[in-house]
Coordinates of C-alpha atoms in Angstrom, one line a residue:
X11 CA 40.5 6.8 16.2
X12 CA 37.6 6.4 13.4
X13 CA 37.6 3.5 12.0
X14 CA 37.5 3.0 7.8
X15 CA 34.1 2.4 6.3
X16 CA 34.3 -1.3 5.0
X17 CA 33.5 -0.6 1.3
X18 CA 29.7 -1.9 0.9
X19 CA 29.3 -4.9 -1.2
X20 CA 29.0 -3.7 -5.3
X21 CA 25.8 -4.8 -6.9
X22 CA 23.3 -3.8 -9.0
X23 CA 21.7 0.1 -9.2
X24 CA 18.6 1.5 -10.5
X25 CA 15.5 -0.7 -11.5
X26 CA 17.1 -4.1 -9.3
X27 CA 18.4 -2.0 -6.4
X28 CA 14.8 -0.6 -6.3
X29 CA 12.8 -3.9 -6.8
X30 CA 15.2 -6.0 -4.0
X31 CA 14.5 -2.9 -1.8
X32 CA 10.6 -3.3 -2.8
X33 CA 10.7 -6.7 -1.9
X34 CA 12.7 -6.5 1.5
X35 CA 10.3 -4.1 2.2
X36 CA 7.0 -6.3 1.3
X37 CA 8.5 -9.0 3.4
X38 CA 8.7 -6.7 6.2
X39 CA 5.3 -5.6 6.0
X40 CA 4.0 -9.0 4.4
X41 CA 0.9 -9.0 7.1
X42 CA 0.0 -5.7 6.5
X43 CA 0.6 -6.2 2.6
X44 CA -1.3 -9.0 2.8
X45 CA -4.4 -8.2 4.6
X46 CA -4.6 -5.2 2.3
X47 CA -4.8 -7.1 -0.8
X48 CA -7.5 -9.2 1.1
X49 CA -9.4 -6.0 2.0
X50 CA -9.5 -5.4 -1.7
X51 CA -10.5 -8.6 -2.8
X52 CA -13.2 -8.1 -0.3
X53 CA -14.4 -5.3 -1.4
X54 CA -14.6 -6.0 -5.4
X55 CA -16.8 -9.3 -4.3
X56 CA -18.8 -7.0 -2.0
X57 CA -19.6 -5.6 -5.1
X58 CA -19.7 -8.2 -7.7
X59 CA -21.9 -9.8 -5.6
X60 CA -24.8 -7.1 -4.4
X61 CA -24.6 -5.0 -7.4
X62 CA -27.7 -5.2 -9.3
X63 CA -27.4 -7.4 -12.6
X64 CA -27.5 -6.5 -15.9
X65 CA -28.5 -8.5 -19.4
X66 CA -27.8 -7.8 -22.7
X67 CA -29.7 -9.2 -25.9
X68 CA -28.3 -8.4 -29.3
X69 CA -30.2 -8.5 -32.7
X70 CA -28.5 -9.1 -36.3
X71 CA -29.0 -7.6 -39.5
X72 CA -27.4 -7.8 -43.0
X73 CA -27.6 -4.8 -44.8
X74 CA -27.8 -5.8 -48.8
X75 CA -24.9 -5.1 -50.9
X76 CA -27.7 -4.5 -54.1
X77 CA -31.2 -3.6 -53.5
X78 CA -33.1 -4.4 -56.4
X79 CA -35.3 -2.1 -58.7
X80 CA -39.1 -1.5 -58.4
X81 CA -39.5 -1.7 -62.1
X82 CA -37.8 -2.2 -65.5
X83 CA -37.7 1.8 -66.7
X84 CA -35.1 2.1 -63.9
X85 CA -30.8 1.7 -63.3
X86 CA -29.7 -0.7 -60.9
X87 CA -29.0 0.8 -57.7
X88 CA -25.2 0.7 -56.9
X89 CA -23.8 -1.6 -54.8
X90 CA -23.2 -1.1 -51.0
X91 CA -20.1 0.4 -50.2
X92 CA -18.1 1.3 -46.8
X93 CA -19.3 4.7 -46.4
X94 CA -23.1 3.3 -47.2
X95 CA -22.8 1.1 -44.0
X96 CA -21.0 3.4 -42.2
X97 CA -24.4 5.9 -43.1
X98 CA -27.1 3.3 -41.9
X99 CA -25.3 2.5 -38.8
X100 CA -25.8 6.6 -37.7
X101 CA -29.4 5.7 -38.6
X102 CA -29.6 3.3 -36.6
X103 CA -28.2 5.2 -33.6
X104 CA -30.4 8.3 -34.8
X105 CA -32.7 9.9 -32.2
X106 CA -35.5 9.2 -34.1
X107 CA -35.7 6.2 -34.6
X108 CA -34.8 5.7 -30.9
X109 CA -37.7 8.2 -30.0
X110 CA -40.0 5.6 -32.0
X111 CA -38.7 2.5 -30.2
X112 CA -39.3 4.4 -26.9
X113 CA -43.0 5.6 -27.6
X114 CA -44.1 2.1 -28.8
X115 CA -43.0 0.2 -26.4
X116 CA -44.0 2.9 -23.8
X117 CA -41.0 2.7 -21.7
X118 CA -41.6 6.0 -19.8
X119 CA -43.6 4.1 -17.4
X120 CA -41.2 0.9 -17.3
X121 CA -40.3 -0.2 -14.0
X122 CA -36.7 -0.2 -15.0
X123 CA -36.7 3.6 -15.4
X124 CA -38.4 4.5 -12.5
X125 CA -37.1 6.8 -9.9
X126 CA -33.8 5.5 -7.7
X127 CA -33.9 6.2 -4.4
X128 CA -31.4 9.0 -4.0
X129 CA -27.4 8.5 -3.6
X130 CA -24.6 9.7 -1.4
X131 CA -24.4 13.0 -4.1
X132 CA -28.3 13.5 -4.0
X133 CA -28.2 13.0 -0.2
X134 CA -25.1 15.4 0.1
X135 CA -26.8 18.2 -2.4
X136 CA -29.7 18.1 -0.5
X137 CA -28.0 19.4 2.7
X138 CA -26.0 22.0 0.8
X139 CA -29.5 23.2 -0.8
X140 CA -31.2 23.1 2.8
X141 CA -28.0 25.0 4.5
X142 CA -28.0 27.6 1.7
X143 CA -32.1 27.5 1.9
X144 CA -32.1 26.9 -1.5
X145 CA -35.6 25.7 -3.1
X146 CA -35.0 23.8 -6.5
X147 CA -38.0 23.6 -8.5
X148 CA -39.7 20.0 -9.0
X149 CA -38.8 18.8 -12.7
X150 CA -41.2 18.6 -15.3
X151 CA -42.7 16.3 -17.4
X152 CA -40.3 16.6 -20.0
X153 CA -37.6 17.3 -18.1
X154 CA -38.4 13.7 -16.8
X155 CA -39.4 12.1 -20.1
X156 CA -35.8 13.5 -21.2
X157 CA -33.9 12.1 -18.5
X158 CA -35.3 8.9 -18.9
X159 CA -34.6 9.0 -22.8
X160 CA -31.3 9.8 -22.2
X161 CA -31.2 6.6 -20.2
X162 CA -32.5 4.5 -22.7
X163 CA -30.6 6.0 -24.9
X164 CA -26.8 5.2 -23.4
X165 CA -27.9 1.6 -22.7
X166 CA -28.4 0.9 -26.6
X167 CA -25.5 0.7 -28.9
X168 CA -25.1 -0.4 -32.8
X169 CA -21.8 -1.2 -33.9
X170 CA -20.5 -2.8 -37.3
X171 CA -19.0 -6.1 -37.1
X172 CA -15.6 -5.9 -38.8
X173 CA -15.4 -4.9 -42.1
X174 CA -18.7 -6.5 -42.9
X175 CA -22.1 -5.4 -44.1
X176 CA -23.3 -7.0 -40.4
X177 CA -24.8 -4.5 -38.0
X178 CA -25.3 -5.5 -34.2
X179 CA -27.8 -4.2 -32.0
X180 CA -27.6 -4.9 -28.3
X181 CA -29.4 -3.2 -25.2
X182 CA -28.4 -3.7 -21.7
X183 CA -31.1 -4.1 -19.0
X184 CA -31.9 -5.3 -15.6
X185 CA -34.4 -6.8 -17.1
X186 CA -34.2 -9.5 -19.4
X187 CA -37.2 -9.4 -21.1
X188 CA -36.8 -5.9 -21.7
X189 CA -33.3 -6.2 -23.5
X190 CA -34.6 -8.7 -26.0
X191 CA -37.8 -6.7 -26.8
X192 CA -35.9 -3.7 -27.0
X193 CA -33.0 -5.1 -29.4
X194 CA -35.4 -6.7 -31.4
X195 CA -37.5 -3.5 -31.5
X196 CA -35.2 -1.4 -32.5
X197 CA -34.0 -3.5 -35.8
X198 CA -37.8 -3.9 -36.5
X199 CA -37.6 0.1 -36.3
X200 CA -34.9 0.0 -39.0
X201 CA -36.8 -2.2 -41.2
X202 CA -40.3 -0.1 -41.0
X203 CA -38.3 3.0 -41.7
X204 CA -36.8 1.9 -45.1
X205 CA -40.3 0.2 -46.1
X206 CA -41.7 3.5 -45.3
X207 CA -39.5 5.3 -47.8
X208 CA -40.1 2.9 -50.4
X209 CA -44.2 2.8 -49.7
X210 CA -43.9 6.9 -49.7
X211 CA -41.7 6.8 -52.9
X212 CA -43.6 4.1 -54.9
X213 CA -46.6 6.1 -54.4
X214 CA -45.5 9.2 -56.1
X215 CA -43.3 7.4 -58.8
X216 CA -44.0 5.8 -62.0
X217 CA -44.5 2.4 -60.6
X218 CA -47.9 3.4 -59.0
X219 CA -49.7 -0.1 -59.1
X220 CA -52.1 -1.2 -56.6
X221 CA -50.6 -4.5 -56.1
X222 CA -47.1 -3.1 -55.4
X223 CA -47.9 -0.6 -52.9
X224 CA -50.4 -3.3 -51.1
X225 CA -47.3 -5.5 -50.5
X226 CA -45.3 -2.6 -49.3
X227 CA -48.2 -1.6 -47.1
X228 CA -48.7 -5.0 -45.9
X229 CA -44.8 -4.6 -45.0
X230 CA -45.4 -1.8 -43.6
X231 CA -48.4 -2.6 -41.2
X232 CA -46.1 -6.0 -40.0
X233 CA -42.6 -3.9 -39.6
X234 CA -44.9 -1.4 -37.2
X235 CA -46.4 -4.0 -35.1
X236 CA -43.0 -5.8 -34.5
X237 CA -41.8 -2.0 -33.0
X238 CA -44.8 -1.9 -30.9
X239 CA -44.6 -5.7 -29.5
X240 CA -40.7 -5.8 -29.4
X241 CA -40.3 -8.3 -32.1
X242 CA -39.2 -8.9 -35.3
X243 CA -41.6 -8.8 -38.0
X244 CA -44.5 -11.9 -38.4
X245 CA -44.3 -11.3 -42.3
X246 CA -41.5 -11.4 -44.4
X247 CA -39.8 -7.9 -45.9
X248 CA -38.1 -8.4 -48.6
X249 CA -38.3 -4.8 -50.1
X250 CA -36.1 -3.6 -47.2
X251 CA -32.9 -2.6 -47.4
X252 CA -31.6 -5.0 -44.6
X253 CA -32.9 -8.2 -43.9
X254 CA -32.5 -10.2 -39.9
X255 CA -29.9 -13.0 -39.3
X256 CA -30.4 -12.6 -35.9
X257 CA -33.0 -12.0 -33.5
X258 CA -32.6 -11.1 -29.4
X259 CA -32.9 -13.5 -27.5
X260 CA -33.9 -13.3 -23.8
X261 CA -30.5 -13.9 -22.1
X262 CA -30.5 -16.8 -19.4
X263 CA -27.5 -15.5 -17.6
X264 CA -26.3 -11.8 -16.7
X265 CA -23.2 -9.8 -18.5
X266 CA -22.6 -7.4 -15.8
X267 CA -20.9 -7.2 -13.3
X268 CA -18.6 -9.9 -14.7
X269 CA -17.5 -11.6 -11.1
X270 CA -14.5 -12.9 -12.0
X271 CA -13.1 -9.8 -13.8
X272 CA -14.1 -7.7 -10.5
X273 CA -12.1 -9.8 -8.0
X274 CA -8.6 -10.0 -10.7
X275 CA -9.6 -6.5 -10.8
X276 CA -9.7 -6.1 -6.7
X277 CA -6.4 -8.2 -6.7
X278 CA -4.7 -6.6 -9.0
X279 CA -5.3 -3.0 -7.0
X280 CA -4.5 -4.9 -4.1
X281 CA -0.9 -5.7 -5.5
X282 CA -0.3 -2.7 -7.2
X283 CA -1.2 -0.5 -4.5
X284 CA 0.4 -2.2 -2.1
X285 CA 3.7 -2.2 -3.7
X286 CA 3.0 2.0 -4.9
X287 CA 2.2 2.4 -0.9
X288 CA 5.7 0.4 0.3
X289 CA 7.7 2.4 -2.6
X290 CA 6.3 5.6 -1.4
X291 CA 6.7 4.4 2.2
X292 CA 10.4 3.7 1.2
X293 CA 11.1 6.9 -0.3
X294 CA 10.1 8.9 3.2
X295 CA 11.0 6.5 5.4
X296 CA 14.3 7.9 7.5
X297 CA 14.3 4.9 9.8
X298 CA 17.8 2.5 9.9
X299 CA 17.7 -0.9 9.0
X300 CA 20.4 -2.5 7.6
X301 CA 24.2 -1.4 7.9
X302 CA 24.0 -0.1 4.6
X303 CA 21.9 2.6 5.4
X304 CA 24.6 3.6 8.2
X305 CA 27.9 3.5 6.2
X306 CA 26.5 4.9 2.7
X307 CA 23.8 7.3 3.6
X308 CA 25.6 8.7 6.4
X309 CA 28.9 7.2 5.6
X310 CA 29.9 6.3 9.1
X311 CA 31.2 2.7 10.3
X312 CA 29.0 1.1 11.1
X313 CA 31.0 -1.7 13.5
X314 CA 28.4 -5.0 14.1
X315 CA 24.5 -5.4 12.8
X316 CA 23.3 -7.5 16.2
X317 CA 19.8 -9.7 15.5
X318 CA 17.3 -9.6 17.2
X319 CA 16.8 -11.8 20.6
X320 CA 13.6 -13.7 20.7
X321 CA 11.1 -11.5 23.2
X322 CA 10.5 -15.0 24.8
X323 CA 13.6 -15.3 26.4
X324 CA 13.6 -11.3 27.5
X325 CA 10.1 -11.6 29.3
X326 CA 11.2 -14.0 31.7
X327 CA 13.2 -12.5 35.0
X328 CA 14.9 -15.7 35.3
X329 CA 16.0 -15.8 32.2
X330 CA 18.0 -12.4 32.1
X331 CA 20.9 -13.5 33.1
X332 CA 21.3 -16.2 30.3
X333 CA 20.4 -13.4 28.0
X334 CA 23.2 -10.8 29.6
X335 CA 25.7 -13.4 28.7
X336 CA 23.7 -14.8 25.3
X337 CA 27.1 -14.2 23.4
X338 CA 29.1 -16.4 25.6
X339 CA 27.0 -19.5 26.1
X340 CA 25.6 -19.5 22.4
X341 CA 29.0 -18.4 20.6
X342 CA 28.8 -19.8 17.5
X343 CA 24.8 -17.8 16.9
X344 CA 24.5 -14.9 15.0
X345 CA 23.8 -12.9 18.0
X346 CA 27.2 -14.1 19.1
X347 CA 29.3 -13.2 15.9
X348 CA 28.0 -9.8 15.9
X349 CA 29.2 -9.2 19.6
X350 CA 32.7 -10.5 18.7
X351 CA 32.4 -8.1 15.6
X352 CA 32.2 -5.0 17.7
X353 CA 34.8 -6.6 20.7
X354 CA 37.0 -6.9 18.1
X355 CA 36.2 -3.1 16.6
X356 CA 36.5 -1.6 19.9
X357 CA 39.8 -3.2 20.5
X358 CA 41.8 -2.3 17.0
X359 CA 40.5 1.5 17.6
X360 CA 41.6 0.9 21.8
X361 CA 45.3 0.5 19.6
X362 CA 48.0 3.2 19.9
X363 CA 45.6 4.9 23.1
X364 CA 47.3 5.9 26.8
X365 CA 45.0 3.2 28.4
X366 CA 45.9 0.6 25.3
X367 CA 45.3 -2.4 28.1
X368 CA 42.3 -1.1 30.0
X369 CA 40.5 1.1 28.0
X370 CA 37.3 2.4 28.5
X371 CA 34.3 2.6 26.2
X372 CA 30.8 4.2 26.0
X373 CA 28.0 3.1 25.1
X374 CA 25.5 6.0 23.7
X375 CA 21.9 4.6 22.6
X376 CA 19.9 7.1 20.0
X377 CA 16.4 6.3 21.9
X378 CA 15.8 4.7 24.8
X379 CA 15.4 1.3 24.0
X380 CA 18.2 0.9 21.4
X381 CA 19.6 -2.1 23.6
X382 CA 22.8 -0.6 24.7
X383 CA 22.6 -2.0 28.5
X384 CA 22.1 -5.7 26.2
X385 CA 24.9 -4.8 24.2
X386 CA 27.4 -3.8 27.2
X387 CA 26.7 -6.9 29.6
X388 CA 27.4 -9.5 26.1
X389 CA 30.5 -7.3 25.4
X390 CA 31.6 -7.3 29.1
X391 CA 31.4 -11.4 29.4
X392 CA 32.9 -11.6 26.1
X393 CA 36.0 -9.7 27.2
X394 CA 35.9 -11.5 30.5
X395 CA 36.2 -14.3 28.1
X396 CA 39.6 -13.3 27.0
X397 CA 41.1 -12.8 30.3
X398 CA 40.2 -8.9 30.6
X399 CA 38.5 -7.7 34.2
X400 CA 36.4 -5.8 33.0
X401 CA 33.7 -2.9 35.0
X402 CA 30.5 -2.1 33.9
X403 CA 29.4 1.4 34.8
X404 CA 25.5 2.2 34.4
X405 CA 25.0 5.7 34.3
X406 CA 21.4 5.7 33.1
X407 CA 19.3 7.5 36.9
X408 CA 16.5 7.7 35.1
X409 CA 16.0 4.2 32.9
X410 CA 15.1 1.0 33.9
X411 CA 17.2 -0.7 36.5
X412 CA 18.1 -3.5 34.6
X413 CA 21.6 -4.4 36.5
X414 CA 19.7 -4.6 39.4
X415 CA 17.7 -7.3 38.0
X416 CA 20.3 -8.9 36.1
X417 CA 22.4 -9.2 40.0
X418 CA 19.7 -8.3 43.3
X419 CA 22.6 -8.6 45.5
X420 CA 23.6 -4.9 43.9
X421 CA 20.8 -3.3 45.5
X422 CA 22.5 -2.9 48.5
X423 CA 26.0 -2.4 46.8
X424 CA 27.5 1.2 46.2
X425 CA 26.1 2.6 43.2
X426 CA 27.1 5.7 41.1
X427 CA 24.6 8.3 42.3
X428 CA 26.3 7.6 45.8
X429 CA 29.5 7.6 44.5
X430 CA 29.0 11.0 42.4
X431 CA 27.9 12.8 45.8
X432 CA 29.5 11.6 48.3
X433 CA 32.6 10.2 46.8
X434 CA 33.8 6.3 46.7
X435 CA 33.4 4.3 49.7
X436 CA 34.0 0.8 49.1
X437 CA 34.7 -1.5 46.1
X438 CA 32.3 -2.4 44.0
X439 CA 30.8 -5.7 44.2
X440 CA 30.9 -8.5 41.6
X441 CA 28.7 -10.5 39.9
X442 CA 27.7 -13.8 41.7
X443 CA 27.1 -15.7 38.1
X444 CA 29.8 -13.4 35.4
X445 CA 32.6 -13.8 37.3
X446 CA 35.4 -11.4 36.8
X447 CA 32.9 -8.7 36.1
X448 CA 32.0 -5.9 38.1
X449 CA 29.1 -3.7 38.2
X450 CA 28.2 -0.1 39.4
X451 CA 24.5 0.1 39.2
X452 CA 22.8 3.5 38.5
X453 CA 20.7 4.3 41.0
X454 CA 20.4 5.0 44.8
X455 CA 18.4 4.3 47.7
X456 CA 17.6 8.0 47.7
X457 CA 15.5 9.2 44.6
X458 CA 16.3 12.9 45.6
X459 CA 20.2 12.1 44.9
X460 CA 19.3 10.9 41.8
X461 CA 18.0 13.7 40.3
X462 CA 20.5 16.0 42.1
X463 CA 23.5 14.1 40.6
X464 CA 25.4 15.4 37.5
X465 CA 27.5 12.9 35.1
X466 CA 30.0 15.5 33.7
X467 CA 31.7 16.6 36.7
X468 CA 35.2 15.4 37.7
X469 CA 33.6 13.0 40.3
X470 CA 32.4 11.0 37.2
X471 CA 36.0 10.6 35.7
X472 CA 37.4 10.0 38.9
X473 CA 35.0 6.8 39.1
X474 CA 35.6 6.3 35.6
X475 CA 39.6 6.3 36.6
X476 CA 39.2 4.1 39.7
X477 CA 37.8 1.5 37.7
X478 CA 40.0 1.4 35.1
X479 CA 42.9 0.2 37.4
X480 CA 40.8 -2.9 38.2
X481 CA 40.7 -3.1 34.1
X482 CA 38.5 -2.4 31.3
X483 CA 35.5 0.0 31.9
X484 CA 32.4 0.1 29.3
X485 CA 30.3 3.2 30.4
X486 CA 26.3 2.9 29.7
X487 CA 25.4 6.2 29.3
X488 CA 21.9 7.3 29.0
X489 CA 20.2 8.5 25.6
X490 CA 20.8 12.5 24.8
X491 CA 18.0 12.5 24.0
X492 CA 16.7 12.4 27.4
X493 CA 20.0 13.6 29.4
X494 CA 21.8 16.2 28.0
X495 CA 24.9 15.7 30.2
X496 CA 25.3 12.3 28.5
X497 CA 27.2 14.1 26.0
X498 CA 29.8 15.5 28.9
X499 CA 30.4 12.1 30.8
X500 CA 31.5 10.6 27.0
X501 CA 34.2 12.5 27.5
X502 CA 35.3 10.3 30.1
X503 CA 35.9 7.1 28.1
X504 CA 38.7 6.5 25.3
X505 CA 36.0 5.7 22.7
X506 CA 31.9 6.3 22.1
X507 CA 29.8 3.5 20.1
X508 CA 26.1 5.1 19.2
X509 CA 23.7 2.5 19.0
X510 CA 20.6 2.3 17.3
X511 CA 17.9 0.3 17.0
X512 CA 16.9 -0.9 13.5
X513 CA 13.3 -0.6 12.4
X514 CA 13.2 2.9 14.9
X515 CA 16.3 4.9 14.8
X516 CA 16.4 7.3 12.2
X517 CA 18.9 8.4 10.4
X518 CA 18.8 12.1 11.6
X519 CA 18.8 10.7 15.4
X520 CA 21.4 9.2 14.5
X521 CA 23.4 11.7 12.6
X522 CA 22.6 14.2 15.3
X523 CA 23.4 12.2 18.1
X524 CA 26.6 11.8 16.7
X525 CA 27.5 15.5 15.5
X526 CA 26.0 16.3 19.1
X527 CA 29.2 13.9 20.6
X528 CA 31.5 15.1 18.4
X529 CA 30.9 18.5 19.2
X530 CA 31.3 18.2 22.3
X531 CA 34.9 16.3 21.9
X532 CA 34.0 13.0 22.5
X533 CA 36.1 10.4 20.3
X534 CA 33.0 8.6 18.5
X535 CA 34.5 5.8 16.4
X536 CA 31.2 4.1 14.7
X537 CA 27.7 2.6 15.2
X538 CA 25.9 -0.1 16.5
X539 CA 22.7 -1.3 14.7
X540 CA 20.8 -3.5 17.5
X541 CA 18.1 -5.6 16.9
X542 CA 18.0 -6.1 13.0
X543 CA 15.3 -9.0 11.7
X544 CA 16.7 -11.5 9.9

């Protein structure tokens, strides 16, 4: 009979069942997670730390709320509003004023705007151009002078502070010296351009007295030379319509690339695209890994979850026959309780069957190393335990002998390829160490009989039979994967248990391994889920 699916345990959906799957899945993958975020951190200091530095130097100015007026005849100009400012910050972003800063301070033949040696793209364009035999022209002089304009250009910016009349200036550089003569050029620039207008307007006005437009010229004269050597003006201006509160200073210490910022930055893409790579990982990963997956995505029973055994204890040959009977020397481990789980699932569906007493159950692994030979040697000892004789058939020709290892004395004993072909000749022998449990190893002393052998004819029930008058029988059958006949000789026992392997199996091998059983008539009554970490 099928067993009833133990109703899974209610909890949280959504947002929480995501996250606890997130995290069960980070902890699986913590190494891997781990070194990521550490490749990323690695990288964003690779780059904090070789990138060429930048500096920034920032200038001040105070645009007047009231300019006063150049003589008695005339209204006072009104006062400074928000669109005003709003106006003389464009002028001090204007091309042309920029265009004057560049030309003074001759920046077309700066070494900070001299050609880079060319890039990945430049490299990459190159060998398109040279494939296509494609001959670009050499840019001109302009064509240079604009590019390198342009440059200058995006490397200055003026913004208002607040809601004040308080322009800054600042221009970012490689070099320091540059950004300060640069910043400070371009509010020298400003100035010279208002005295200009004034000079220009006091000449044609009214107010045309030598000693007025002297002091504007004098302005002037000190305005333009500040442009030219990157300063701020020598002489005071006060007929401008902005005065300095700040001048650019060389900066000691670099703004970009901020260091710190870059490796929170790495980390954080570290983090977050570790966690988006395990949540898209989770969404397309099929594989089995808890007994969950089993009884609600494929709503089977899913009848014991067995851990994992330490690798230490199965690399040893002298060790494997502690580990064949792990669940009866270390009862009270976890490895233990999961064996009595499925003993005790296999004998509540064994209830209400012909062979009630000596049953016989198979043992079908999805892949090849689900652990089903493990699995059958514990359960065997464990029902030995109980007072049960119990035989342990290993149908598997083609896997690795591991009942010969776990007994050498069966070598020479009668094994099943023998008894398929030529019939049964003698009793099979016992185990010198599991007492009261007999084995049947796979193979024989002649490869070509195990090849030639086939598991679902009557000679395999009639061996299946024979046994189970000495007792129980628990069948290891080979994956279907590999023999396709596996699916016949279920037929033989009273039940079938699929095992998987967790972390491997997936649920379509699963799922098809068991529709494959069922469809063949075998009695399949749940699944095994070996080797799942703690």
């Amino acid at each position: 009979m099928l067993l009833p699916i133990a109703d899974p345990p209610s909890g949280p959906d959504g947002v929480v069942a995501l996250l606890r799957a997130l995290l069960r899945a980070a902890r699986r993958q913590r190494v891997a997670l781990v070194l990521w975020c550490l490749a990323c951190i690695a990288a964003a200091a690779l780059y904090a730390y070789t990138a060429t530095p930048s500096y920034t130097a920032t200038a001040r100015i105070l645009l007047d709320p009231r300019r006063p007026t150049p003589a008695p005849s005339q209204e006072s100009a009104a006062l400074l509003d928000a669109s005003r400012a709003e106006s003389e910050l464009q002028v001090l972003r204007s091309e042309r004023l920029l265009a004057l800063v560049f030309q003074k301070l001759n920046l077309i033949d700066h070494p900070e705007f001299s050609p880079k040696p060319p890039g990945v793209v430049d490299l990459l364009r190159a060998r398109i151009d040279a494939a296509l035999r494609v001959v670009r022209p050499a840019p001109s002089r302009d064509e240079v002078r604009q590019s390198v304009f342009e440059a200058f250009e995006r490397n200055l910016s003026a913004r208002r502070v607040g809601q004040s009349y308080v322009i800054e200036v600042s221009y970012s550089a490689t070099d320091p010296d540059l950004a300060r003569k640069v910043a400070n050029a371009a509010v020298s620039a400003y100035l010279w351009q208002s005295l200009v207008v004034k000079a220009e307007a006091a000449k044609s006005g009214a107010e045309f007295i030598q000693g007025r437009v002297t002091t504007l010229n004098l302005e002037v004269q000190a305005a333009a030379a500040a442009v030219a050597g990157g300063t701020l003006p020598a002489a005071p201006t006060p007929d401008a319509d902005a005065r300095v509160i700040g001048a650019a200073l060389q900066p000691l210490k670099p703004t970009a690339p901020r260091k710190p910022l870059i490796l929170m930055f790495g980390a954080a893409v570290g983090v977050f695209g570790g966690f988006l790579a395990l949540a898209a990982g989770l969404a397309m990963d099929r594989r089995i890994r808890h007994r969950s997956d089993i009884e609600i995505k494929l709503g089977m029973s899913c009848l014991a979850a067995i851990p994992e055994v330490s690798r230490r204890i199965v690399s040893r040959r002298g060790r494997r026959m502690e580990l064949a009977s792990l669940a009866s020397s270390r009862p009270t481990g976890a490895f233990g309780s999961a064996l009595r789980d499925l003993r005790i699932a296999i004998e509540l569906a064994a209830i209400g069957k012909a062979h009630e007493s000596n049953f016989a159950v198979a043992l079908v692994p999805c892949t090849p190393r689900a652990g089903s030979t493990l699995i059958g040697a514990n359960l065997a000892c464990l029902l030995r335990d109980a007072g049960t004789r119990v035989t342990i058939i290993d149908a598997d020709m083609s896997g690795s002998p591991e009942w010969d290892v776990l007994d050498p004395a069966s070598t020479t004993a009668p094994c099943l390829a023998d008894l398929l072909k030529h019939g049964p000749v003698a009793e099979p022998m016992h185990l010198p160490v599991s007492r009261g449990v007999r084995v049947i190893p796979a193979r024989s002393q002649s490869v070509v009989v195990d090849h030639v052998v086939y598991l679902g004819g009557p000679a395999m029930t009639q061996v299946v039979e024979d046994a189970r008058l000495e007792g129980c029988v628990i069948l290891d059958l080979p994956p279907l994967s590999r023999v396709a006949e596996a699916r016949v000789a279920a037929l033989c026992a009273d039940m079938v248990v699929v095992v998987a392997e967790a972390g491997r199996t997936t649920l379509d091998e699963l799922d098809d391994a068991v529709r494959t059983l069922r469809s063949a008539g075998a009695n399949v009554i749940g699944a095994v889920l070996n080797r799942v970490r703690t």
